[in-house]
Tab-separated table of C-alpha atoms in Angstrom:
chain	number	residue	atom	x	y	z
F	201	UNK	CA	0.000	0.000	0.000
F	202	UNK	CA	1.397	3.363	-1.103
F	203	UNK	CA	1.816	5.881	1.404
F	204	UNK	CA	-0.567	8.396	1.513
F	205	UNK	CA	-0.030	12.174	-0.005
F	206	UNK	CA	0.934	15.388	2.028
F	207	UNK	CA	-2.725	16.741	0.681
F	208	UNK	CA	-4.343	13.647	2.035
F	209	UNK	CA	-2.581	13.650	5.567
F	210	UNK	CA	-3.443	17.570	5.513
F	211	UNK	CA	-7.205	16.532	4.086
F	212	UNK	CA	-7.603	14.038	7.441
F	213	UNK	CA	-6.655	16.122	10.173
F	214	UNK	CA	-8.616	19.106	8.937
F	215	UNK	CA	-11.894	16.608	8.653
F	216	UNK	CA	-10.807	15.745	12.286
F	217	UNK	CA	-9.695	19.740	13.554
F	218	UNK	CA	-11.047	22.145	11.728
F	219	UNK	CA	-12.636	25.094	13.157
F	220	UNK	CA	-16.385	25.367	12.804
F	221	UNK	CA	-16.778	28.779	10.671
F	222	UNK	CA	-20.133	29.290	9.453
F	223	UNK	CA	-19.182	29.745	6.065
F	224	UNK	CA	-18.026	26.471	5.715
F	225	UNK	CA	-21.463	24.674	6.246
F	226	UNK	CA	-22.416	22.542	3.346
F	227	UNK	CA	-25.680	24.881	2.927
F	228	UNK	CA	-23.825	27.890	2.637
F	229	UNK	CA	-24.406	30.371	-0.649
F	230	UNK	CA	-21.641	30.753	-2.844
F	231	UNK	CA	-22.545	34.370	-2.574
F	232	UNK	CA	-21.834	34.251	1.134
F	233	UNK	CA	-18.483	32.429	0.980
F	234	UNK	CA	-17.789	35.271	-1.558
F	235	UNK	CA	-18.681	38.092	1.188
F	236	UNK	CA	-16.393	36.000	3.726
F	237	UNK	CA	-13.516	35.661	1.157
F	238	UNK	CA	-13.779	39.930	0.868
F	239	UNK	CA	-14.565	40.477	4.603
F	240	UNK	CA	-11.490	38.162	5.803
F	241	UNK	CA	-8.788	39.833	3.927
F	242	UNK	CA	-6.627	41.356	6.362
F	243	UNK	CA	-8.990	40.880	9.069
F	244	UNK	CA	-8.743	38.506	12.105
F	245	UNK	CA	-11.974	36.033	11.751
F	246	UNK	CA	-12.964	36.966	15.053
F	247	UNK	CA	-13.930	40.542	13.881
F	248	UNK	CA	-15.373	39.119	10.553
F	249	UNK	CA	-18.181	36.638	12.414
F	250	UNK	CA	-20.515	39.195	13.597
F	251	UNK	CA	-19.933	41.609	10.277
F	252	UNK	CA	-20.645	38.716	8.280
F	253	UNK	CA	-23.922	37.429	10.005
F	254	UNK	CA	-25.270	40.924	9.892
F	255	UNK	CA	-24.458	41.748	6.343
F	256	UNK	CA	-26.135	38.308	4.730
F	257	UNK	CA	-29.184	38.767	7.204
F	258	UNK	CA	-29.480	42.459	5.430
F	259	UNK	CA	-28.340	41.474	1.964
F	260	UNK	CA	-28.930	37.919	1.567
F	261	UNK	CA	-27.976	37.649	-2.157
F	262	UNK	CA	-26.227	39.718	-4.482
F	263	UNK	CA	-29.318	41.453	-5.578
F	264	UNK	CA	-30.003	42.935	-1.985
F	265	UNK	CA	-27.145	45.049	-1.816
F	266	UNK	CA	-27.432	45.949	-5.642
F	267	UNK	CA	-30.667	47.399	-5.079
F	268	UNK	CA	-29.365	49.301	-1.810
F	269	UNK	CA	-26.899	52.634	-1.883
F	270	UNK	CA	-23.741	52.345	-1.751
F	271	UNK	CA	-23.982	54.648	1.766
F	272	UNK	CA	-25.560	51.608	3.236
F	273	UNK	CA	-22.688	48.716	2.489
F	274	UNK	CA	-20.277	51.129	3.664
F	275	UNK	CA	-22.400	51.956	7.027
F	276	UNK	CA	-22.557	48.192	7.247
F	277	UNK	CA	-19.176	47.780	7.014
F	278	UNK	CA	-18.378	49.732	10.314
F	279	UNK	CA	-14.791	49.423	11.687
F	280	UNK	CA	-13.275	46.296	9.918
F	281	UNK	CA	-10.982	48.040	8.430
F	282	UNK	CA	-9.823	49.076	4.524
F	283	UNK	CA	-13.514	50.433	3.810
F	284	UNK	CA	-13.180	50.295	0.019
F	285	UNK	CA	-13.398	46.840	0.279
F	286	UNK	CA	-17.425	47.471	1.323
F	287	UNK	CA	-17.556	49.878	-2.040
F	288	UNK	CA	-16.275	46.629	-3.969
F	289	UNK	CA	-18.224	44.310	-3.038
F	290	UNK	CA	-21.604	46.364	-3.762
F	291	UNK	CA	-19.976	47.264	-7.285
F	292	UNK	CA	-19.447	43.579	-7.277
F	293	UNK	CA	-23.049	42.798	-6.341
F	294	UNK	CA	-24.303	45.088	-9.346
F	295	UNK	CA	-21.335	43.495	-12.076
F	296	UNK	CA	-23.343	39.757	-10.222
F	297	UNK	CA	-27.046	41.219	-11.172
F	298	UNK	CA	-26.224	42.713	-15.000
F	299	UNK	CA	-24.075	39.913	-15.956
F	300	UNK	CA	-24.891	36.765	-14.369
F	301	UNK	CA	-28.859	36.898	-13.221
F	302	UNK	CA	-27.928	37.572	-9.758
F	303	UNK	CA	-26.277	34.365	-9.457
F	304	UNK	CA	-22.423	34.205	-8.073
F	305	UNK	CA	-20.378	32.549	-11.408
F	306	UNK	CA	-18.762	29.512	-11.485
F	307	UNK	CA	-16.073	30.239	-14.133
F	308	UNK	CA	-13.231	31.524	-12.688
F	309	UNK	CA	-12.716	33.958	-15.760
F	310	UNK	CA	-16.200	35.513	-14.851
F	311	UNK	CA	-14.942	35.590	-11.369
F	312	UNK	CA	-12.093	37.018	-12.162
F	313	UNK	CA	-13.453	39.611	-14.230
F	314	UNK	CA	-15.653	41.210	-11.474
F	315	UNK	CA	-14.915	44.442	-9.531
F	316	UNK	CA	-12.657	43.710	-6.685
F	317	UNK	CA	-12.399	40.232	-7.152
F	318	UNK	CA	-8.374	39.712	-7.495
F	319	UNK	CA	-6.540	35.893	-8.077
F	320	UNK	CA	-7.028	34.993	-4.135
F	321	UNK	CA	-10.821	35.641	-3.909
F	322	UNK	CA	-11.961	34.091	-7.421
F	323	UNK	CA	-9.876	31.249	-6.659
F	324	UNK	CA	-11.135	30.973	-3.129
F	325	UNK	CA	-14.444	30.856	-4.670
F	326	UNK	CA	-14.154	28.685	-6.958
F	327	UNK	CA	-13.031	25.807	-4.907
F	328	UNK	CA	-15.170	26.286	-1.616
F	329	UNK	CA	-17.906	27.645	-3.548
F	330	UNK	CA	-18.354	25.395	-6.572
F	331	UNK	CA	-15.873	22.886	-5.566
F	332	UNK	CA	-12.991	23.089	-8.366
F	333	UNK	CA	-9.573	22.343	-8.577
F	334	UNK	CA	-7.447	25.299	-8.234
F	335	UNK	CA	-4.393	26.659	-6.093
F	336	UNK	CA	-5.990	29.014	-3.377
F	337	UNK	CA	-2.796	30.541	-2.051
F	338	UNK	CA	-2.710	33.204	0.902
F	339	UNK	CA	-0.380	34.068	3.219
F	340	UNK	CA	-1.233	31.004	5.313
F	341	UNK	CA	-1.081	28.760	2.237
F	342	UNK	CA	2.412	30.241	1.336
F	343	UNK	CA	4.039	29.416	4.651
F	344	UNK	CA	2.883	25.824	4.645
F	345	UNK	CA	3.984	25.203	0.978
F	346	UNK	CA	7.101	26.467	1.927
F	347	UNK	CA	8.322	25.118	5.118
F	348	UNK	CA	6.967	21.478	4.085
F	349	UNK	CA	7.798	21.117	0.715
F	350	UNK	CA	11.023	23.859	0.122
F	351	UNK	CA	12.052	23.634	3.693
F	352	UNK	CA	12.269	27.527	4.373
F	353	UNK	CA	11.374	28.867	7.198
F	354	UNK	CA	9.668	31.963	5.371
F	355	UNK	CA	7.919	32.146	2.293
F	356	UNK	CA	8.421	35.851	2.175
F	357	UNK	CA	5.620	38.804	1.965
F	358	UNK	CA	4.183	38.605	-1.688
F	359	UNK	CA	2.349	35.917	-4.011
F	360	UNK	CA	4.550	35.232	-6.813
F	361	UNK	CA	2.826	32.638	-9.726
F	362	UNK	CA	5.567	29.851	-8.299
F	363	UNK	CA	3.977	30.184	-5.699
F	364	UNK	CA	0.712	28.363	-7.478
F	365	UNK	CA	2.403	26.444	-9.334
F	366	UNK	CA	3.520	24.799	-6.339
F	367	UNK	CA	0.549	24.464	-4.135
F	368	UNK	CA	-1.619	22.896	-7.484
F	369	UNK	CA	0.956	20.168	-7.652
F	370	UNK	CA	0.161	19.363	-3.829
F	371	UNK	CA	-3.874	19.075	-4.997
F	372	UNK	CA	-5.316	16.005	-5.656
F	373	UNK	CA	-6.425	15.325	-9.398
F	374	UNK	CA	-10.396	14.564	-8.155
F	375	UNK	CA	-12.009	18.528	-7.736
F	376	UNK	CA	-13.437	17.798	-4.679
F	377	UNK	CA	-11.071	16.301	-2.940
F	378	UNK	CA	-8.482	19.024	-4.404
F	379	UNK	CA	-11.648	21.924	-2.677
F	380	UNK	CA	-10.911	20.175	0.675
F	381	UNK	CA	-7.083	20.023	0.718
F	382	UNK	CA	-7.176	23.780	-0.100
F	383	UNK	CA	-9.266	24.561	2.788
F	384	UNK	CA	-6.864	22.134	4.827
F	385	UNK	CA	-3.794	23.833	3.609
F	386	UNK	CA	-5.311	27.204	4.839
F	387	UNK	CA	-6.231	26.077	8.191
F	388	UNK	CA	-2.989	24.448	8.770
F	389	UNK	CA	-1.377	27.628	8.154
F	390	UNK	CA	-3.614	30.022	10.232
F	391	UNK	CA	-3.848	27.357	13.395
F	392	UNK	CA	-0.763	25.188	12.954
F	393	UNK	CA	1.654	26.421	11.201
F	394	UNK	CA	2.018	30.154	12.234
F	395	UNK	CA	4.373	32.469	11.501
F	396	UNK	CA	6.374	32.741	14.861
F	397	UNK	CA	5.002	29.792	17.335
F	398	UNK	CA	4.474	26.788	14.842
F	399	UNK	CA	2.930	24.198	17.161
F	400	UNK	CA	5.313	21.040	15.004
F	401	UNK	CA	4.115	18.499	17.661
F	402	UNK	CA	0.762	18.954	16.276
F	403	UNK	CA	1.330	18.969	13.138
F	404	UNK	CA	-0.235	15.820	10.381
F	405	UNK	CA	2.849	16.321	8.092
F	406	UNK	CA	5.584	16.763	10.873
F	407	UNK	CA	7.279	13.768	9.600
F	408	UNK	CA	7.546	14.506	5.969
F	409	UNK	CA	8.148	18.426	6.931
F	410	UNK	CA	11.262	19.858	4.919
F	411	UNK	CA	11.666	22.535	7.023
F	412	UNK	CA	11.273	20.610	10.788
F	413	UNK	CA	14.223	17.642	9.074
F	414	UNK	CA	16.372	20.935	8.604
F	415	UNK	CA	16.510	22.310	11.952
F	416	UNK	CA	16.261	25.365	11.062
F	417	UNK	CA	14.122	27.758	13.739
F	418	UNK	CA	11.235	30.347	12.954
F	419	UNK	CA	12.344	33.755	12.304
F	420	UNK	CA	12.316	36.150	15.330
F	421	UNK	CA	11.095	38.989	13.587
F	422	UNK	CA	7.936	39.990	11.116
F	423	UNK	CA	8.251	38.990	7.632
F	424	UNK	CA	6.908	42.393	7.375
F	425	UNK	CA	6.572	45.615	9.589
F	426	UNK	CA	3.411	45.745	11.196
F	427	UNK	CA	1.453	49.293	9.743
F	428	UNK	CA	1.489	52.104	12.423
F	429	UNK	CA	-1.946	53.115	13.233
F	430	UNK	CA	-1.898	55.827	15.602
F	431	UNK	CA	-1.352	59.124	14.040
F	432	UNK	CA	-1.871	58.131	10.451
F	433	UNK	CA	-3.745	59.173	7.414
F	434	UNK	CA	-5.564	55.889	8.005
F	435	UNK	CA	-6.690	57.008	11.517
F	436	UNK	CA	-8.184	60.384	10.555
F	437	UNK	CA	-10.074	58.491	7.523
F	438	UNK	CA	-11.655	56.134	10.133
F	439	UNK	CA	-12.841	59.631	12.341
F	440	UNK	CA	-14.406	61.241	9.146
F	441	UNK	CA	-15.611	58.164	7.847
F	442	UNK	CA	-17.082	57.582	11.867
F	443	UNK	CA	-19.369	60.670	11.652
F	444	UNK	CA	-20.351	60.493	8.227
F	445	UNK	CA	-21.536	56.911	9.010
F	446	UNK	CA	-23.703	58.414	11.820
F	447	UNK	CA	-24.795	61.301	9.765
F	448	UNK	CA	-28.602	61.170	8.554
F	449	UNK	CA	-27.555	64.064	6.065
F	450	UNK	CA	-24.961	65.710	4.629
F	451	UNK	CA	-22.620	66.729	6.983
F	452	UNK	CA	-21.102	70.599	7.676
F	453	UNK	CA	-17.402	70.494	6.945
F	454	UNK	CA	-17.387	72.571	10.056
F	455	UNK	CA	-18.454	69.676	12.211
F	456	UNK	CA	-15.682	67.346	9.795
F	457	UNK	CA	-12.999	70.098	10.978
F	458	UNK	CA	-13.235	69.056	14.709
F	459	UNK	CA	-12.605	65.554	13.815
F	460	UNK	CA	-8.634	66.411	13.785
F	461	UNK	CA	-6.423	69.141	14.387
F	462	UNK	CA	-3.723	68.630	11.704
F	463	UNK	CA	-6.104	70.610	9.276
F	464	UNK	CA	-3.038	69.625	6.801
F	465	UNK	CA	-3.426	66.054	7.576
F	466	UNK	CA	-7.091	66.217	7.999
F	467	UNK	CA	-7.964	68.264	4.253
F	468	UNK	CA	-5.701	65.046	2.709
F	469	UNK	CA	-7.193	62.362	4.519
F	470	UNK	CA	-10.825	63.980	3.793
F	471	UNK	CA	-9.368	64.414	-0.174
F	472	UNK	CA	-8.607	60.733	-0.408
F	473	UNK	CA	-11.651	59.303	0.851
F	474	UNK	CA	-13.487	61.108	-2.275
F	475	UNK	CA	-10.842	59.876	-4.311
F	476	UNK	CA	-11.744	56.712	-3.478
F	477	UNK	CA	-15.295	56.963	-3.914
F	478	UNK	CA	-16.139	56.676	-0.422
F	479	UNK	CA	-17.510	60.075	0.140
F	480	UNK	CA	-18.519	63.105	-2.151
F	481	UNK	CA	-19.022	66.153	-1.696
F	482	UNK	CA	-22.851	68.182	-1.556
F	483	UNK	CA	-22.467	72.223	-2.150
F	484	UNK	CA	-19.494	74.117	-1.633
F	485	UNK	CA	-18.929	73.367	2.343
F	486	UNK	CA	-20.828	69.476	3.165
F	487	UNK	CA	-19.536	65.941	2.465
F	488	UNK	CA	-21.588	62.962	2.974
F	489	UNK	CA	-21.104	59.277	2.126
F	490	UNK	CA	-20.686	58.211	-1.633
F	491	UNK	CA	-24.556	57.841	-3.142
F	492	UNK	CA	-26.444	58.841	0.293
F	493	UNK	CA	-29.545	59.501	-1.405
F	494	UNK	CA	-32.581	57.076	-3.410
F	495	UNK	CA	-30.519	54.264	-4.996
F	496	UNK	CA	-30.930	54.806	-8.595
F	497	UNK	CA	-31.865	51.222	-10.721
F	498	UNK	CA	-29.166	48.596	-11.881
F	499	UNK	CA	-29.677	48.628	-15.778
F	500	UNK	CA	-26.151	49.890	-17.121
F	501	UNK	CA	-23.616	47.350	-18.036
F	502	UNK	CA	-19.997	47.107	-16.219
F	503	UNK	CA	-16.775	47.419	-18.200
């Protein structure tokens, strides 16, 4: 008898171990694996449960939040973080309705080609959505390929394609199965195989492990520096974006003035978040949150 695979060892213990995330029930839409793909990038999943629950009891299907205004997915969004990700998803929602009946696509070229959807997400749902054979490769993914297979310690702070190349060879041939050792490659990563405290005696492929046969010990230090928060452009956009969220109206830009003192700071924090189609401006002196008003009807078509 042959011994069995690394994705098959992987594939066991993550039948056995893994953690019981609601979108990973067999019932689960694809379009609400798609909204956990979008809300769990760069965002712990302990943040994302409650954001998620409350988003797919408001906008169950893709055709919910096309018919809402983009003021309300951003509203809904709250504080997890990198708000243009909430913009996305809507636009995403609309690209859903026009091209594909409101249903989430299966083709990962359709996928691919929708707003905000980059090679992670379509990939991701692809193959926990619809069940397909592809690489999913995140950070987690990376650092498991890596230590196991190369024997590195660190698979560094980017997705580079041989990077894919060398997590599809791990996948079984049979789609399903290939769905599931994804999924198990991820969770190994994120609950295993972390970045500084790798738990080894826990692991299913400690014995085949590259990395654990070299000796070699985790890095000490970040594979990347962690982004300063205090002070930052990114801390006066979350203030603005905090009372226009709360606003019923358009908002004074008196009352936006006392959200900061740097008015330096706080006149190019305010200037990107219209750049990024967050917020717009009403009149000469008020700002308010992009498309607060009636939500006008999905009928054009998406480049």
């Amino acid at each position: 008898m042959s011994e069995p695979t690394f994705a098959t060892l992987v594939s066991r213990w993550y039948e056995e171990n893994a953690r019981d995330l609601p979108w990973r029930k067999p019932d689960v839409t694809p379009w609400a694996i798609l909204v956990s793909e979008v809300m769990l990038q760069q965002t712990p999943v302990v943040r994302v449960l409650p954001a998620w629950a409350a988003w797919l009891d408001r906008w169950p299907d893709p055709a919910a939040l096309a018919a809402d205004r983009p003021a309300e997915a951003i509203r809904m969004w709250g504080r997890l973080g990198y708000p243009r990700r909430a913009v996305r998803l809507r636009d995403c929602a609309v690209a859903i309705v026009e091209r594909h009946g409101g249903q989430v696509p299966d083709r990962l070229d359709q996928l691919l080609a929708l707003p905000g959807v980059g090679t992670y997400t379509a990939r991701a749902v692809a193959a926990f959505a619809y069940g397909q054979r592809h690489p999913v490769v995140d950070t987690n993914v990376r650092r498991v390929v890596c230590r196991a297979i190369a024997g590195e310690p660190d698979a560094g702070p980017a997705t580079r394609p041989a990077d894919l190349v060398a997590t599809e060879e791990l996948l079984p041939v049979e789609p399903a199965a290939a769905a599931l050792a994804s999924a198990a490659f991820m969770e190994l990563g994120a609950v295993i195989c972390t970045a500084r405290s790798p738990r080894c005696g826990s692991c299913p492929v400690e014995a085949v492990c590259a990395w654990r046969a070299s000796g070699q010990e985790a890095p000490a230090g970040p594979s990347r520096r962690p982004q300063r928060y205090a002070g930052t452009d990114r801390q006066v956009r979350g203030l603005l974006l905090g009372v226009l969220r709360e606003a019923t109206g358009p908002v004074p830009h008196q009352r936006l003035d006392q959200v900061w003192a740097d008015d330096v700071q706080r006149a190019r924090a305010l200037t990107g978040l219209v750049r990024d189609g967050l917020v717009e401006p009403v009149g000469e002196s008020s700002f308010r949150l992009v498309g607060d008003g009636p939500p006008a009807p999905v009928t054009r078509l998406w480049a």
